[in-house]
Coordinates of C-alpha atoms in Angstrom, one line a residue:
Chain T
M288 CA 0.5 -22.4 23.3
L289 CA -0.5 -19.1 24.4
E290 CA -0.4 -18.2 28.2
I291 CA -1.7 -15.0 29.6
V292 CA -1.4 -14.3 33.4
G293 CA -2.5 -11.1 35.1
L294 CA -3.1 -9.0 31.9
N295 CA -3.9 -5.4 32.8
V296 CA -4.8 -2.8 30.4
R297 CA -5.7 0.8 31.2
F298 CA -6.8 3.6 29.2
G299 CA -6.1 6.7 31.2
G300 CA -8.2 6.0 34.3
V301 CA -10.4 3.2 33.0
A302 CA -9.5 -0.4 33.3
A303 CA -10.2 -2.1 30.1
L304 CA -8.8 -5.4 31.3
S305 CA -8.3 -6.4 34.9
N306 CA -6.1 -9.3 35.9
V307 CA -7.2 -11.5 33.0
S308 CA -5.5 -15.0 32.8
L309 CA -6.1 -17.2 29.8
K310 CA -4.5 -20.3 28.6
I311 CA -4.8 -21.6 25.1
E312 CA -3.6 -25.2 24.1
A313 CA -2.4 -25.9 20.8
G314 CA -5.2 -27.0 18.3
Q315 CA -7.8 -25.5 20.5
I316 CA -10.7 -23.1 19.1
V317 CA -11.5 -20.8 22.0
G318 CA -14.6 -18.6 22.0
M319 CA -14.6 -15.3 23.6
I320 CA -17.9 -13.6 24.5
G321 CA -19.2 -10.8 26.5
P322 CA -21.3 -7.7 26.2
N323 CA -20.2 -4.6 24.3
G324 CA -17.3 -3.0 25.9
S325 CA -16.1 -6.1 28.0
G326 CA -12.7 -5.8 26.8
K327 CA -12.9 -8.6 24.2
T328 CA -11.3 -6.6 21.2
T329 CA -8.7 -5.0 23.8
M330 CA -7.6 -8.6 24.4
L331 CA -6.8 -9.1 20.7
N332 CA -5.2 -5.8 20.9
A333 CA -3.1 -6.9 23.9
I334 CA -1.9 -10.2 22.3
S335 CA -1.0 -8.6 19.0
K336 CA 0.8 -5.9 20.9
Q337 CA -1.0 -3.0 19.4
V338 CA -2.1 -1.8 22.8
R339 CA 0.0 -1.2 25.8
V340 CA -0.2 -3.5 28.7
S341 CA 0.7 -3.0 32.4
Q342 CA 4.2 -4.0 33.6
D343 CA 2.9 -6.9 35.6
S344 CA 1.2 -8.5 32.7
T345 CA 2.7 -11.6 31.1
I346 CA 1.9 -13.0 27.7
I347 CA 3.9 -16.0 26.5
F348 CA 3.4 -17.4 23.1
C349 CA 5.1 -20.8 22.4
E350 CA 7.3 -20.4 25.2
R351 CA 8.5 -16.9 24.0
D352 CA 7.7 -13.8 26.1
L353 CA 5.9 -11.1 24.3
K354 CA 7.1 -8.5 26.5
G355 CA 8.9 -5.5 24.5
R356 CA 7.9 -7.0 21.2
S357 CA 6.6 -4.4 18.7
S358 CA 3.5 -5.1 16.7
S359 CA 5.1 -5.7 13.5
Q360 CA 7.2 -8.7 15.1
I361 CA 4.0 -10.6 16.1
I362 CA 3.3 -12.0 12.7
R363 CA 6.7 -13.8 12.4
L364 CA 6.1 -15.4 15.8
G365 CA 3.0 -16.8 14.1
I366 CA 0.1 -14.7 15.4
A367 CA -2.3 -13.2 12.8
R368 CA -5.6 -11.3 13.3
T369 CA -8.5 -9.9 11.8
F370 CA -10.2 -6.7 12.8
Q371 CA -13.8 -5.8 13.7
A372 CA -14.0 -3.1 11.1
P373 CA -12.4 -4.4 7.8
E374 CA -8.8 -2.6 8.0
V375 CA -8.0 -2.8 4.3
C376 CA -6.9 -0.9 1.4
G377 CA -10.2 0.4 -0.2
E378 CA -8.7 0.4 -3.7
E379 CA -7.3 -2.9 -3.8
S380 CA -9.1 -5.9 -5.0
V381 CA -10.1 -8.8 -2.8
L382 CA -7.5 -11.0 -4.0
E383 CA -4.8 -8.4 -3.5
T384 CA -5.9 -8.0 0.0
V385 CA -5.6 -11.6 0.6
I386 CA -2.1 -11.5 -1.1
T387 CA -1.0 -8.9 1.3
G388 CA -1.3 -11.5 4.1
G389 CA 1.7 -13.3 2.6
H390 CA 3.9 -10.3 2.9
H391 CA 6.2 -11.6 5.5
R392 CA 6.7 -14.9 4.0
N393 CA 8.4 -13.5 0.9
D394 CA 11.8 -12.6 2.3
S395 CA 13.3 -10.7 -0.8
S396 CA 14.6 -7.4 0.9
L397 CA 13.4 -3.9 0.0
I398 CA 16.2 -3.3 -2.5
W399 CA 15.4 -5.9 -4.8
C400 CA 11.7 -4.7 -4.8
F401 CA 13.0 -1.6 -6.3
L402 CA 14.8 -3.4 -9.1
G403 CA 11.8 -5.4 -10.4
D404 CA 11.5 -8.0 -7.6
F405 CA 12.8 -10.8 -9.8
R406 CA 14.4 -12.3 -6.8
G407 CA 11.1 -12.8 -5.0
R408 CA 9.1 -13.9 -7.9
R409 CA 9.2 -17.6 -6.9
A410 CA 7.6 -16.7 -3.5
A411 CA 5.1 -14.2 -5.1
R412 CA 3.8 -16.9 -7.6
D413 CA 3.4 -19.5 -4.7
I414 CA 1.6 -16.8 -2.7
L415 CA -0.6 -15.8 -5.5
L416 CA -1.5 -19.5 -6.2
E417 CA -2.2 -19.9 -2.5
A418 CA -4.3 -16.7 -2.4
M419 CA -6.4 -18.0 -5.3
E420 CA -7.0 -21.2 -3.6
L421 CA -8.0 -19.7 -0.2
V422 CA -10.3 -17.3 -2.0
K423 CA -12.0 -20.4 -3.7
E424 CA -12.1 -22.1 -0.1
F425 CA -13.9 -19.4 1.5
E426 CA -16.4 -18.9 -1.2
I427 CA -15.4 -15.3 -2.1
E428 CA -13.9 -16.1 -5.6
D429 CA -16.7 -14.2 -7.3
W430 CA -15.6 -11.2 -5.6
A431 CA -12.0 -11.8 -6.2
N432 CA -11.6 -8.8 -8.6
Q433 CA -13.6 -6.2 -6.9
K434 CA -12.3 -3.4 -5.0
M435 CA -12.6 -3.7 -1.3
S436 CA -14.5 -0.4 -1.1
Q437 CA -17.4 -1.9 -3.3
V438 CA -17.5 -5.3 -1.6
P439 CA -20.2 -6.3 0.9
Y440 CA -19.0 -6.3 4.6
A441 CA -19.5 -10.1 5.1
I442 CA -17.3 -10.6 2.1
A443 CA -14.8 -8.2 3.3
Q444 CA -14.8 -10.1 6.8
R445 CA -14.1 -13.4 4.9
A446 CA -11.4 -11.7 2.8
Q447 CA -9.8 -10.6 6.1
I448 CA -9.7 -14.1 7.2
C449 CA -8.1 -15.4 4.3
R450 CA -5.6 -12.6 4.4
A451 CA -4.7 -13.8 7.9
V452 CA -4.5 -17.4 6.9
M453 CA -2.2 -16.5 4.1
A454 CA 0.3 -15.4 6.7
H455 CA 0.5 -19.1 7.9
P456 CA -0.2 -18.3 11.5
K457 CA 0.0 -20.7 14.3
L458 CA -2.6 -18.7 16.1
L459 CA -5.5 -16.9 14.5
L460 CA -7.4 -14.1 16.4
L461 CA -10.8 -13.4 14.9
D462 CA -12.7 -10.3 15.9
E463 CA -16.4 -10.7 15.2
A464 CA -15.6 -13.0 12.2
A465 CA -19.2 -13.9 11.6
S466 CA -20.8 -10.4 11.8
G467 CA -23.0 -9.4 8.8
M468 CA -23.5 -13.0 7.7
T469 CA -26.7 -14.9 6.8
P470 CA -27.4 -18.1 8.8
S471 CA -26.1 -20.3 5.9
E472 CA -23.0 -18.2 5.5
K473 CA -22.4 -18.6 9.1
D474 CA -22.6 -22.5 8.9
Q475 CA -20.2 -22.2 6.0
L476 CA -17.8 -20.1 8.0
R477 CA -18.2 -22.8 10.9
L478 CA -17.0 -25.7 8.6
A479 CA -14.1 -23.4 7.2
I480 CA -13.0 -22.6 10.5
L481 CA -13.0 -26.3 11.4
R482 CA -11.1 -27.1 8.2
L483 CA -8.6 -24.4 9.4
R484 CA -7.8 -26.3 12.7
D485 CA -8.0 -29.8 11.1
E486 CA -6.1 -29.3 7.7
R487 CA -3.8 -26.5 8.6
K488 CA -3.5 -27.1 12.4
I489 CA -4.2 -23.4 13.3
T490 CA -5.3 -22.6 16.9
M491 CA -8.0 -20.0 17.1
L492 CA -9.4 -17.4 19.5
I493 CA -12.8 -16.1 18.3
I494 CA -14.6 -13.2 19.5
E495 CA -18.3 -13.4 18.6
H496 CA -21.5 -11.8 19.5
D497 CA -23.5 -14.5 18.2
V498 CA -23.1 -17.0 21.0
S499 CA -24.9 -19.8 19.0
F500 CA -22.3 -19.5 16.4
L501 CA -19.6 -20.4 18.8
S502 CA -21.5 -23.0 20.9
D503 CA -22.5 -25.7 18.5
D504 CA -19.3 -27.9 18.6
L505 CA -17.3 -25.0 17.3
S506 CA -15.3 -23.9 20.3
D507 CA -13.7 -26.4 22.6
V508 CA -13.3 -23.8 25.3
M509 CA -15.3 -20.7 25.9
V510 CA -14.3 -17.5 28.0
A511 CA -16.7 -14.9 28.9
L512 CA -15.7 -11.4 29.7
D513 CA -17.5 -8.6 31.3
A514 CA -16.1 -5.2 32.2
G515 CA -12.7 -6.3 31.7
K516 CA -12.6 -9.3 33.8
V517 CA -13.0 -13.0 33.2
I518 CA -16.4 -14.2 34.7
A519 CA -16.6 -17.6 33.2
H520 CA -14.2 -20.0 31.6
G521 CA -14.8 -23.7 30.5
L522 CA -16.8 -25.8 28.2
P523 CA -19.3 -23.9 26.4
G524 CA -22.5 -25.4 27.5
D525 CA -21.3 -24.6 31.1
V526 CA -20.2 -21.0 30.4
L527 CA -23.4 -20.2 28.7
R528 CA -25.5 -21.6 31.7
D529 CA -23.3 -19.7 34.2
P530 CA -25.4 -17.3 36.1
A531 CA -22.8 -14.5 35.8
V532 CA -22.7 -14.8 32.3
V533 CA -26.6 -14.9 31.9
T534 CA -26.8 -11.7 34.1
A535 CA -24.0 -9.9 31.9
Y536 CA -26.0 -10.2 28.8
L537 CA -29.5 -10.3 30.2
G538 CA -29.8 -9.1 33.5
S539 CA -30.3 -10.6 36.9
K540 CA -33.7 -11.7 36.6
A541 CA -32.9 -13.9 33.6
A542 CA -30.0 -15.3 35.7
A543 CA -32.4 -16.0 38.3
A544 CA -34.6 -17.9 35.8
V545 CA -31.6 -20.0 34.4
T546 CA -30.8 -21.1 37.9
R547 CA -34.3 -22.1 38.7
G548 CA -34.1 -24.2 35.6
D549 CA -36.7 -22.3 33.3
Chain F
M179 CA -14.2 -15.7 -19.3
S180 CA -15.6 -15.8 -15.8
T181 CA -13.7 -15.0 -12.5
S182 CA -13.9 -18.7 -11.8
D183 CA -12.3 -19.7 -15.0
R184 CA -9.4 -17.2 -14.5
L185 CA -8.9 -18.3 -11.1
H186 CA -8.8 -21.9 -12.1
G187 CA -6.2 -21.4 -15.0
K188 CA -2.7 -21.9 -14.7
L189 CA -0.5 -19.1 -14.3
S190 CA 2.1 -18.0 -16.9
F191 CA 5.2 -16.2 -16.2
A192 CA 3.6 -13.2 -18.1
D193 CA 0.5 -13.4 -15.7
V194 CA 2.9 -12.9 -12.7
L195 CA 5.4 -10.4 -14.6
W196 CA 2.5 -8.2 -15.5
R197 CA 0.2 -9.0 -12.5
R198 CA -2.5 -8.9 -15.1
K199 CA -5.8 -10.7 -14.7
Y200 CA -6.6 -12.2 -11.1
G201 CA -7.7 -8.9 -9.7
F202 CA -4.8 -6.8 -10.3
V203 CA -4.9 -3.5 -12.5
D204 CA -3.7 -4.5 -15.8
Y205 CA -1.1 -2.0 -16.7
R206 CA -0.1 -3.4 -20.1
P207 CA -2.5 -1.1 -22.1
G208 CA -1.0 2.0 -20.6
F209 CA 2.5 0.8 -20.8
F210 CA 2.3 0.3 -24.4
V211 CA 0.5 3.4 -25.2
T212 CA 3.1 5.5 -23.3
L213 CA 6.0 3.4 -24.8
G214 CA 4.7 4.2 -28.3
I215 CA 4.5 7.9 -27.3
I216 CA 8.0 7.9 -25.9
V217 CA 9.4 6.1 -29.0
A218 CA 7.4 8.6 -31.3
V219 CA 8.8 11.7 -29.5
I220 CA 12.4 10.3 -29.8
V221 CA 12.1 9.0 -33.3
L222 CA 10.0 11.6 -34.9
P223 CA 12.3 13.9 -37.1
M224 CA 12.5 17.2 -35.3
E225 CA 13.5 20.4 -37.1
G226 CA 15.6 22.4 -34.6
Q227 CA 17.3 21.9 -31.4
F228 CA 14.4 23.4 -29.6
Y229 CA 12.0 20.3 -30.0
V230 CA 14.8 18.1 -28.9
Y231 CA 15.2 20.3 -25.7
V232 CA 11.4 20.3 -25.2
G233 CA 11.1 16.7 -25.6
A234 CA 14.0 16.0 -23.1
L235 CA 12.7 18.6 -20.5
S236 CA 9.4 16.9 -20.6
G237 CA 11.0 13.5 -20.1
I238 CA 12.8 15.1 -17.0
Y239 CA 9.7 16.3 -15.6
A240 CA 8.2 12.8 -16.2
I241 CA 10.9 11.2 -14.3
A242 CA 10.3 13.4 -11.3
S243 CA 6.6 13.1 -11.6
L244 CA 7.1 9.4 -11.3
G245 CA 8.8 9.4 -8.1
E246 CA 6.0 11.9 -6.8
S247 CA 3.4 9.7 -7.9
A248 CA 4.6 7.1 -5.6
L249 CA 4.6 9.3 -2.6
L250 CA 1.3 11.0 -3.3
G251 CA -0.7 8.1 -4.9
H252 CA 0.4 5.2 -2.9
A253 CA 2.3 6.4 0.3
G254 CA -0.4 9.2 0.9
V255 CA 2.4 11.7 1.4
V256 CA 2.5 15.2 -0.3
S257 CA 5.9 16.2 -1.2
L258 CA 6.3 19.7 -2.5
G259 CA 10.1 19.5 -2.4
Q260 CA 11.0 17.3 -5.2
G261 CA 12.1 20.3 -7.2
G262 CA 14.5 21.1 -4.4
I263 CA 16.0 17.5 -4.6
L264 CA 16.2 18.0 -8.5
G265 CA 18.1 21.3 -8.1
V266 CA 20.6 19.6 -5.6
G267 CA 21.1 16.8 -8.3
A268 CA 21.6 19.3 -11.0
Y269 CA 24.3 21.2 -9.0
W270 CA 25.9 18.0 -7.9
T271 CA 26.0 16.7 -11.3
T272 CA 27.5 19.9 -12.7
Q273 CA 30.3 19.9 -10.2
L274 CA 31.2 16.3 -10.8
L275 CA 31.3 16.6 -14.5
N276 CA 33.3 19.7 -14.3
H277 CA 35.9 17.7 -12.1
G278 CA 36.0 15.1 -14.8
V279 CA 34.0 12.5 -13.1
P280 CA 32.4 10.2 -16.0
L281 CA 28.8 10.7 -16.8
I282 CA 27.5 7.4 -15.5
W283 CA 29.0 7.6 -12.0
T284 CA 27.8 11.3 -11.9
L285 CA 24.5 10.2 -12.6
L286 CA 24.4 7.3 -10.2
S287 CA 25.7 9.4 -7.5
A288 CA 23.2 12.2 -8.1
M289 CA 20.5 9.3 -7.8
F290 CA 22.2 8.3 -4.4
I291 CA 22.4 11.8 -3.1
G292 CA 18.6 12.1 -4.1
G293 CA 18.0 9.0 -2.1
L294 CA 20.0 10.4 1.0
I295 CA 17.8 13.7 0.8
G296 CA 15.0 11.4 0.6
V297 CA 15.8 9.9 3.9
V298 CA 16.8 13.2 5.5
I299 CA 13.4 14.6 4.6
G300 CA 11.3 11.5 5.1
V301 CA 12.3 10.4 8.6
P302 CA 11.4 13.7 10.4
S303 CA 8.2 13.9 8.4
L304 CA 6.8 10.8 9.8
R305 CA 5.9 12.6 12.7
L306 CA 4.1 15.2 10.8
T307 CA 0.4 15.1 9.4
G308 CA -0.6 16.0 5.9
H309 CA -0.5 19.7 6.0
T310 CA 2.3 20.2 8.2
L311 CA 4.2 17.6 6.0
A312 CA 3.5 19.6 2.8
L313 CA 4.7 22.9 4.3
T314 CA 8.0 21.1 5.4
T315 CA 8.7 19.9 2.1
L316 CA 7.7 23.3 0.7
F317 CA 10.2 24.8 2.9
F318 CA 12.8 22.6 1.5
A319 CA 12.0 23.5 -2.1
L320 CA 12.3 27.2 -1.2
V321 CA 15.5 27.0 0.6
V322 CA 17.5 25.0 -1.9
P323 CA 17.9 28.1 -4.5
E324 CA 18.4 30.3 -1.4
I325 CA 21.3 28.1 -0.5
A326 CA 22.5 28.1 -3.9
N327 CA 22.5 31.7 -4.1
V328 CA 24.7 32.2 -1.0
W329 CA 26.8 29.2 -1.1
T330 CA 28.9 30.6 -4.0
S331 CA 31.8 28.3 -3.8
A332 CA 29.6 25.3 -4.4
S333 CA 27.1 26.9 -6.8
G334 CA 28.6 29.7 -8.3
G335 CA 26.0 32.1 -6.6
G336 CA 23.5 33.8 -8.4
G337 CA 25.2 33.7 -11.7
G338 CA 25.1 30.0 -11.9
L339 CA 27.4 27.2 -12.8
S340 CA 28.3 26.3 -16.3
L341 CA 29.1 22.9 -17.6
S342 CA 32.6 23.1 -18.8
S343 CA 33.4 19.4 -19.5
G344 CA 31.5 16.1 -20.1
L345 CA 29.1 17.9 -22.4
V346 CA 26.6 15.9 -24.3
S347 CA 24.6 16.7 -27.3
A348 CA 21.0 17.4 -26.5
D349 CA 19.9 14.5 -29.1
T350 CA 22.0 12.0 -27.0
V351 CA 20.3 13.3 -23.9
L352 CA 17.0 12.8 -25.4
Y353 CA 17.8 9.2 -26.1
V354 CA 19.0 8.5 -22.6
I355 CA 16.0 10.2 -21.1
G356 CA 13.6 8.2 -23.3
A357 CA 15.4 4.7 -22.5
V358 CA 15.6 5.7 -18.7
L359 CA 11.7 6.6 -18.8
I360 CA 10.9 3.1 -20.3
V361 CA 13.1 1.2 -17.9
I362 CA 11.8 3.3 -14.7
M363 CA 8.1 2.8 -16.0
F364 CA 8.5 -0.8 -16.2
L365 CA 10.3 -1.2 -12.7
Q366 CA 7.8 1.1 -11.1
I367 CA 4.8 -0.8 -12.4
R368 CA 6.4 -3.9 -10.8
L369 CA 7.1 -1.9 -7.7
L370 CA 3.8 -0.4 -7.2
N371 CA 1.7 -3.5 -8.3
G372 CA 3.8 -5.8 -6.3
R373 CA 4.7 -6.6 -2.7
F374 CA 6.0 -3.1 -2.0
G375 CA 3.1 -1.2 -3.4
R376 CA 0.7 -3.3 -1.5
A377 CA 2.5 -2.9 1.6
L378 CA 2.8 0.9 1.2
R379 CA -1.0 1.3 0.4
L380 CA -1.9 -0.9 3.4
A381 CA 0.3 1.1 5.6
R382 CA -1.2 4.5 4.3
D383 CA -4.9 3.3 4.9
S384 CA -4.5 1.2 8.0
E385 CA -1.4 1.3 10.2
R386 CA -2.9 -1.2 12.7
A387 CA -3.4 -3.7 9.8
A388 CA -0.1 -3.1 8.4
A389 CA 1.7 -3.7 11.7
S390 CA -0.2 -6.9 12.2
F391 CA 1.1 -8.3 8.9
G392 CA 4.8 -7.3 9.6
I393 CA 4.8 -3.9 7.6
S394 CA 6.4 -1.0 9.4
T395 CA 4.6 2.1 8.3
K396 CA 7.7 4.3 9.1
A397 CA 10.1 1.9 6.9
Y398 CA 7.8 1.9 4.1
K399 CA 7.1 5.5 4.0
V400 CA 10.7 6.5 4.2
A401 CA 11.4 4.1 1.4
A402 CA 8.8 5.9 -0.8
F403 CA 10.6 9.4 0.2
V404 CA 13.8 7.7 -0.9
Y405 CA 12.6 6.3 -4.1
A406 CA 11.2 9.7 -5.0
G407 CA 14.3 11.3 -4.2
I408 CA 16.3 9.1 -6.3
L409 CA 14.2 9.7 -9.2
A410 CA 14.2 13.5 -8.5
G411 CA 18.1 13.5 -8.3
L412 CA 18.4 11.5 -11.5
A413 CA 16.1 14.1 -13.2
G414 CA 18.1 17.0 -11.8
G415 CA 21.4 15.3 -13.2
L416 CA 19.8 14.9 -16.5
F417 CA 18.7 18.6 -16.4
A418 CA 22.2 19.9 -15.7
V419 CA 23.4 17.8 -18.7
L420 CA 20.7 18.9 -21.1
T421 CA 21.0 22.5 -20.3
G422 CA 24.7 22.8 -19.6
Y423 CA 24.1 25.5 -17.0
V424 CA 22.3 25.8 -13.7
S425 CA 21.4 28.8 -11.7
P426 CA 19.1 29.1 -8.7
S427 CA 16.4 30.7 -10.7
D428 CA 16.1 27.4 -12.6
F429 CA 14.9 25.6 -9.3
D430 CA 12.2 27.9 -7.9
V431 CA 9.1 26.6 -6.2
W432 CA 7.3 26.0 -9.5
V433 CA 9.6 23.2 -10.3
S434 CA 8.0 21.4 -7.3
V435 CA 4.7 22.4 -8.0
Y436 CA 4.8 21.3 -11.7
I437 CA 6.1 18.0 -10.6
V438 CA 3.2 17.5 -8.4
F439 CA 0.7 18.7 -11.1
G440 CA 2.4 16.0 -13.5
A441 CA 1.8 13.3 -11.0
V442 CA -1.8 14.3 -10.4
I443 CA -2.8 14.9 -13.8
G444 CA -1.3 11.5 -14.6
G445 CA -3.8 9.9 -12.1
L446 CA -1.2 8.9 -9.6
R447 CA -1.8 5.2 -9.8
N448 CA -0.5 4.0 -13.2
P449 CA 3.1 4.9 -13.9
A450 CA 2.4 5.0 -17.6
W451 CA -0.2 7.5 -17.5
V452 CA 1.8 9.6 -14.8
I453 CA 4.8 9.9 -17.4
L454 CA 2.3 11.3 -19.9
G455 CA 1.1 13.7 -17.3
G456 CA 4.9 14.6 -16.5
L457 CA 5.4 15.0 -20.2
F458 CA 2.4 17.2 -20.5
V459 CA 3.6 19.5 -17.8
G460 CA 7.2 19.7 -18.8
G461 CA 6.5 20.2 -22.6
L462 CA 3.4 22.3 -22.8
P463 CA 4.5 25.5 -21.2
Q464 CA 7.7 25.5 -23.5
L465 CA 5.4 24.9 -26.7
V466 CA 2.9 27.5 -25.7
D467 CA 5.6 29.9 -24.8
Q468 CA 7.1 29.6 -28.2
Y469 CA 4.0 30.1 -30.2
L470 CA 1.5 31.8 -28.2
G471 CA 2.9 33.4 -25.0
L472 CA 0.7 33.7 -21.9
S473 CA 1.9 30.2 -21.0
S474 CA 0.9 30.3 -17.6
I475 CA -2.8 31.1 -18.3
I476 CA -3.0 28.6 -21.1
F477 CA -1.2 26.0 -18.9
G478 CA -3.6 26.4 -16.0
V479 CA -6.5 26.3 -18.4
A480 CA -5.3 23.2 -19.8
I481 CA -4.9 21.6 -16.5
L482 CA -8.5 22.5 -15.4
L483 CA -9.8 21.0 -18.6
I484 CA -8.0 17.9 -18.0
V485 CA -8.7 17.5 -14.3
I486 CA -12.2 18.6 -13.9
P487 CA -14.3 17.1 -16.6
P488 CA -13.9 13.4 -15.4
R489 CA -15.0 14.4 -12.0
L490 CA -18.2 16.2 -13.3
P491 CA -21.5 14.4 -12.0
I492 CA -22.7 14.1 -15.6
V493 CA -19.5 12.2 -16.6
R494 CA -19.6 10.1 -13.7
R495 CA -23.0 9.0 -14.4
L496 CA -22.3 8.3 -18.0
N497 CA -19.3 6.2 -17.1
R498 CA -21.3 4.1 -14.6
S499 CA -23.9 3.5 -17.1
L500 CA -21.5 2.4 -19.7
V501 CA -19.8 0.2 -17.2
S502 CA -23.2 -1.5 -15.9
R503 CA -23.9 -2.1 -19.6
G504 CA -20.7 -3.8 -20.1
K505 CA -19.5 -1.4 -22.8
I506 CA -16.3 -0.2 -20.9
R507 CA -14.3 -1.1 -17.9
L508 CA -12.9 1.0 -15.2
N509 CA -9.7 0.2 -13.9
N510 CA -10.0 -3.5 -14.8
S511 CA -12.3 -4.1 -12.0
E512 CA -16.2 -4.5 -12.4
V513 CA -18.0 -1.8 -10.5
V514 CA -20.8 -3.2 -8.4
N515 CA -22.9 -0.6 -7.4
P516 CA -23.6 1.9 -10.2

């Protein structure tokens, strides 16, 4: 479904991503791990075309080359994302935020919007109903009427996920989805993510710091980044035991301990 | 009725129409209050043409302030140039009416011209940040009366332009303005509370998120400029019809400033209250002038009295304690952290 070959992203003189290649098959949940600054978020930014990539990079999504596409075209291709810091409108309620995700699904043109938007009312009602369902599913319905600026971080993150799901994406990019959550909330989120894959057939690329969140039967494949390069790729168990990965997180002594089998 | 009950309930057409419940701001109370006030102003017997004139002029400011509130309160853009667009609309209307064009087409074309100017101002302003943007629009407001002074063939120069045909009585203008205000209020509530408003506010608060959901920040901000321009053009056209005479001094920079005042006093968010803000700003100076003089001072004091008290710490604490004790609700949403 998503194929990345030789992705290079530079910020000034710094290579945020160097020659990264990645392949995601439909229906997979891919976990992306790596220390701070390793380029995970830049990866998502590159896929969603919010950051400039080098000319020799190739990103192909569902057989379509993403080269030259603008960031606002990505959603229509079927890619939705969340952000590490909740990028929302603070004065809107949680429910309104979720509804915003359905924006591109309502095709009524701008002109009709000015005239009362009666043309788009059916789509608007469907989107509203679906938003209400999603909010229930992700257990944030008690917060549905609260303004985003007054809602806890974990709830805002779940609202972001709902918003992205509202867009009916084929590929969902989650940036630090589980941050700020208690262990039981993380379990709920894991179940919700699996439901997204099984019931809605959404493929996912999930960035997460909490490695245990990703590994317990959640991700099919894991990718580890460090300093802009892919250092490990494969089954979660293998990747987490990979010496390079352990070095990146914990230092070389810990890696040696792992290799010795401690 | 708990949130869960509301979420489980079925949606009626009224719910979707008014976007009430389910996490939206309920604009109905404001709508009906303002509707009542507009009807009262129109229906109340008024002795003397002066009151009819004041009522109509207030309505004209209300229309322009509505457009400004969409820009300021939802697009996050300061436009100090709406008065200039109003002026262009007024001159355009006067010329067309003098050439025999029927009123309805004149006003519609004035709205179109206003929208066009909105594009012309809006597109370049995308590259500008807040302060420069405000200054650029202010420049436009200053330039319009100057051009009117100089471009004598179109504007009659400093002496102004009289409406020689298509004259309408002030009473009729008042009724028209009242009807127009009610319709625009309803449409703007739906506009800002619906897909357009959400996209606009997200574009304002997070360009990245907006882009990732298919919302082009540029397109929506320009659309907001166009909307404000359309309303300012309409307001200008109605002004020309009301006064029957336009001159450069009618469209000085204060018109733009008062339009912004009207929007700000109205609270920027709810079109119903913005209308009241516009009515206040358009009407008070006239009434005070008539009875007291010193209208500028009194006007300034009145604005301070309206704008400052809600923001005082004492009042804010009082609000929060009332909300947390369930006595009142702010903006239809429950405050979590008092």
